mmCIF file of C-alpha atoms in Angstrom:
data_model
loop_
_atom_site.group_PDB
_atom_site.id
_atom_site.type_symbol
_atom_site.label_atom_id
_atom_site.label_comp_id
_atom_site.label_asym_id
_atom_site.label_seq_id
_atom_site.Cartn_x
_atom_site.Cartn_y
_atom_site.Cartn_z
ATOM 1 C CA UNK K 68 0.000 0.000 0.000
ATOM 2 C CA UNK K 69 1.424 3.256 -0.953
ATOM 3 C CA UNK K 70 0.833 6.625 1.724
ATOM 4 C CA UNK K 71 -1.551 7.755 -1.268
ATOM 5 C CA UNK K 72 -3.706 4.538 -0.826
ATOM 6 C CA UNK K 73 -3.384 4.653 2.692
ATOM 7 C CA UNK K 74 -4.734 8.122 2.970
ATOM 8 C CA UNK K 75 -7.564 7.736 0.355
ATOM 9 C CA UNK K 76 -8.967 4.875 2.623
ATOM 10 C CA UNK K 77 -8.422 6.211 5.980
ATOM 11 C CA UNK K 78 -10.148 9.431 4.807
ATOM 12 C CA UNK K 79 -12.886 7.360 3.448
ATOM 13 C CA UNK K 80 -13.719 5.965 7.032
ATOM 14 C CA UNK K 81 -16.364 7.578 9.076
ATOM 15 C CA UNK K 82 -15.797 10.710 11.237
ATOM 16 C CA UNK K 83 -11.781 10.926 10.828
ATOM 17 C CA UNK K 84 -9.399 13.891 10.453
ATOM 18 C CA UNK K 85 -6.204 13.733 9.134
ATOM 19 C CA UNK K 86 -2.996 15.393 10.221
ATOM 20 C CA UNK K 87 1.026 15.764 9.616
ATOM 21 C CA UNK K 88 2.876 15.930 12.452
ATOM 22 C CA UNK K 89 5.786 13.793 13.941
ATOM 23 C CA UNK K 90 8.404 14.662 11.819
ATOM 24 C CA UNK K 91 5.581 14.390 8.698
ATOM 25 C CA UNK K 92 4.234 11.212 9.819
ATOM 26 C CA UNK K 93 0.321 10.768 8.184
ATOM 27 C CA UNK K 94 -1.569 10.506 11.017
ATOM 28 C CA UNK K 95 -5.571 9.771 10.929
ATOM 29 C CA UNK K 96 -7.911 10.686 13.987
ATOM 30 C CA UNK K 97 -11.027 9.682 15.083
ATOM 31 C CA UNK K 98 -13.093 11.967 17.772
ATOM 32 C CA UNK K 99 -9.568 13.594 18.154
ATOM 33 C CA UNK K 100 -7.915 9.814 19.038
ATOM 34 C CA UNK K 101 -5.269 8.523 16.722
ATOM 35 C CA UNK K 102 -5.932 5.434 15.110
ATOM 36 C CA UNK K 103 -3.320 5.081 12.695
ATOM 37 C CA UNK K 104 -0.275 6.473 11.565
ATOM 38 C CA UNK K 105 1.784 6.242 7.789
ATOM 39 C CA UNK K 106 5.654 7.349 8.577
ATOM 40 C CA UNK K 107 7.911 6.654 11.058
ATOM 41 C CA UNK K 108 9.774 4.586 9.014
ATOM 42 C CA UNK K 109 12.807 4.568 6.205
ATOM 43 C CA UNK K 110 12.062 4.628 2.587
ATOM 44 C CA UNK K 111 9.377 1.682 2.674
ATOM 45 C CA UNK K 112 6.425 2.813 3.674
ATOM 46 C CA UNK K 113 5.383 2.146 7.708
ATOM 47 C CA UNK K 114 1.764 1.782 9.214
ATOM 48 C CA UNK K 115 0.776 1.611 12.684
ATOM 49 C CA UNK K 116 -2.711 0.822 13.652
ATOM 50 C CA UNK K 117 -4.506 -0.122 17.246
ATOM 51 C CA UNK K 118 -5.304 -3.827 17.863
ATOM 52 C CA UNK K 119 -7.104 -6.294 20.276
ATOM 53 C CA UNK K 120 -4.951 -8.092 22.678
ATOM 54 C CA UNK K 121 -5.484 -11.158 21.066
ATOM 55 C CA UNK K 122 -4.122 -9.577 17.343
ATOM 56 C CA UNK K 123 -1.697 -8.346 19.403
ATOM 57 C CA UNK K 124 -0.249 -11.152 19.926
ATOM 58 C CA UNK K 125 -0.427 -12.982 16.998
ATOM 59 C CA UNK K 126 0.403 -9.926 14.697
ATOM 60 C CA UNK K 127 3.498 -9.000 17.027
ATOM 61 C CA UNK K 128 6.043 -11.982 16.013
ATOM 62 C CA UNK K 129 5.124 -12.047 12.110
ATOM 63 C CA UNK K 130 7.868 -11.523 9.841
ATOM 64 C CA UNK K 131 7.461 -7.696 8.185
ATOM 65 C CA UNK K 132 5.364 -6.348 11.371
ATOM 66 C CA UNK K 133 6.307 -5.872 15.038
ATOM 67 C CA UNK K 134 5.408 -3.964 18.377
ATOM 68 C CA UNK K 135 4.979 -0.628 17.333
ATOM 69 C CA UNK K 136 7.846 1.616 18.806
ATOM 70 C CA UNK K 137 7.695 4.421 21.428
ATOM 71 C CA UNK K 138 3.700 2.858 21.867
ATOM 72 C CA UNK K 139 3.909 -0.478 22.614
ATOM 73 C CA UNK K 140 7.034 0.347 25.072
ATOM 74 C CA UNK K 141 4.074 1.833 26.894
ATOM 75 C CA UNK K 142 1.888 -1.064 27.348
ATOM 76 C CA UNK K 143 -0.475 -0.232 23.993
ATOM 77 C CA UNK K 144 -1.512 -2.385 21.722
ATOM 78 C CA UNK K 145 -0.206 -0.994 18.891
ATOM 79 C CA UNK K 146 1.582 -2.929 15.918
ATOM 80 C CA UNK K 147 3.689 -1.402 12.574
ATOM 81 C CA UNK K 148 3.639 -2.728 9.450
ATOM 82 C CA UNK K 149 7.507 -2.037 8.688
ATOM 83 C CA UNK K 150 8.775 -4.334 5.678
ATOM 84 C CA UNK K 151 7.240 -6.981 3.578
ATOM 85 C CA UNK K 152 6.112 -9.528 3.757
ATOM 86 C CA UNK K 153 4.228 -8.062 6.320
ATOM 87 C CA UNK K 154 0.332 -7.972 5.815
ATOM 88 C CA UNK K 155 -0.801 -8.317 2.090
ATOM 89 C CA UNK K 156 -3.262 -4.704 1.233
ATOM 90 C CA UNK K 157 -6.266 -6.042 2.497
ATOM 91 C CA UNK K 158 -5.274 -7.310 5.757
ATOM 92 C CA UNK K 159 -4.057 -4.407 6.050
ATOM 93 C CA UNK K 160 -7.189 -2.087 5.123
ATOM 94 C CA UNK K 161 -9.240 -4.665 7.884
ATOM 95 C CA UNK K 162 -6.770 -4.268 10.689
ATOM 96 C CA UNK K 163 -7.101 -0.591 10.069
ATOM 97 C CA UNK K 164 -11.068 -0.498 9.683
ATOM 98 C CA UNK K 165 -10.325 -2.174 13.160
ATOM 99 C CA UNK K 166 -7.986 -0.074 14.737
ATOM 100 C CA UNK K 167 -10.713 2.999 13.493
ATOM 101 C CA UNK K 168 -13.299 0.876 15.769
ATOM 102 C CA UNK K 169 -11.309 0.807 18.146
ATOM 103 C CA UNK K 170 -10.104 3.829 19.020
ATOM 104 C CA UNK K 171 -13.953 5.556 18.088
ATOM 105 C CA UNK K 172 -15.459 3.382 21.403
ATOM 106 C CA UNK K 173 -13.317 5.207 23.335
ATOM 107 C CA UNK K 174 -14.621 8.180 22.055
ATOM 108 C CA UNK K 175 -17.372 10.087 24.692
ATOM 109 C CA UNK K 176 -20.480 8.606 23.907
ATOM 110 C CA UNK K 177 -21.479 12.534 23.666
ATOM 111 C CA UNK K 178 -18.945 12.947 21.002
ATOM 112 C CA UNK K 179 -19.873 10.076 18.816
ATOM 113 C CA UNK K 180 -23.157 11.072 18.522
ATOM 114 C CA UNK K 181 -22.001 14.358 17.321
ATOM 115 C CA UNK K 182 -19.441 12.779 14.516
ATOM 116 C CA UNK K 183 -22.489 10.692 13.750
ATOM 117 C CA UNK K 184 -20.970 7.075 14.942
ATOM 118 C CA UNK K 185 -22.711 4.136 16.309
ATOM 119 C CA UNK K 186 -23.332 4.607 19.851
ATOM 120 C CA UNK K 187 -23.920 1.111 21.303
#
């Protein structure tokens, strides 16, 4: 996936907001939370997305994709998709529809309404 692809479908996802910042890292926000980020890596492109515990720890030993750094050093759940093989595109569009899910439930239930997400 290239940072244009990336962005196109991140954008396309309810409610989000997009922003550079991290040393020009893509980064993609839901209800103000980040749920994914495009950078923070070398000439390949990088992706870092929220997961469950349970992706987590599957996700976190495959070859191309490890804890993400400076998060997961903190006890998140976060992963980065650094080199190939890595996830193939649309593992890595459902991991990031996931992270979006996420990171919107811990959104105020106040504020979800407002950005027009399911409130459960």
């Amino acid at each position: 996936m290239t940072y244009e692809e990336y962005n196109a479908f991140c954008g396309a996802l309810p409610a989000t907001s997009y922003v550079v910042q991290w040393g020009g890292s893509h980064v993609w926000k839901v209800g103000g939370k980040v749920f994914a980020i495009g950078g923070w890596q070398g000439d390949e492109p990088g992706f870092t997305f929220k997961v469950s515990d349970i992706a987590y720890e599957i996700l976190k030993e495959q070859p191309g994709l490890r804890p993400a750094p400076y998060l997961a050093s903190r006890g998140m759940k976060w992963i980065q998709h650094f080199a190939k093989p890595g996830l193939d595109d649309g593992a890595l569009r459902d991991y990031i529809r996931a992270s979006h899910s996420i990171v919107s439930k811990g959104v105020s239930k106040k504020k979800r309404i407002e950005l027009g997400l399911a409130v459960p």
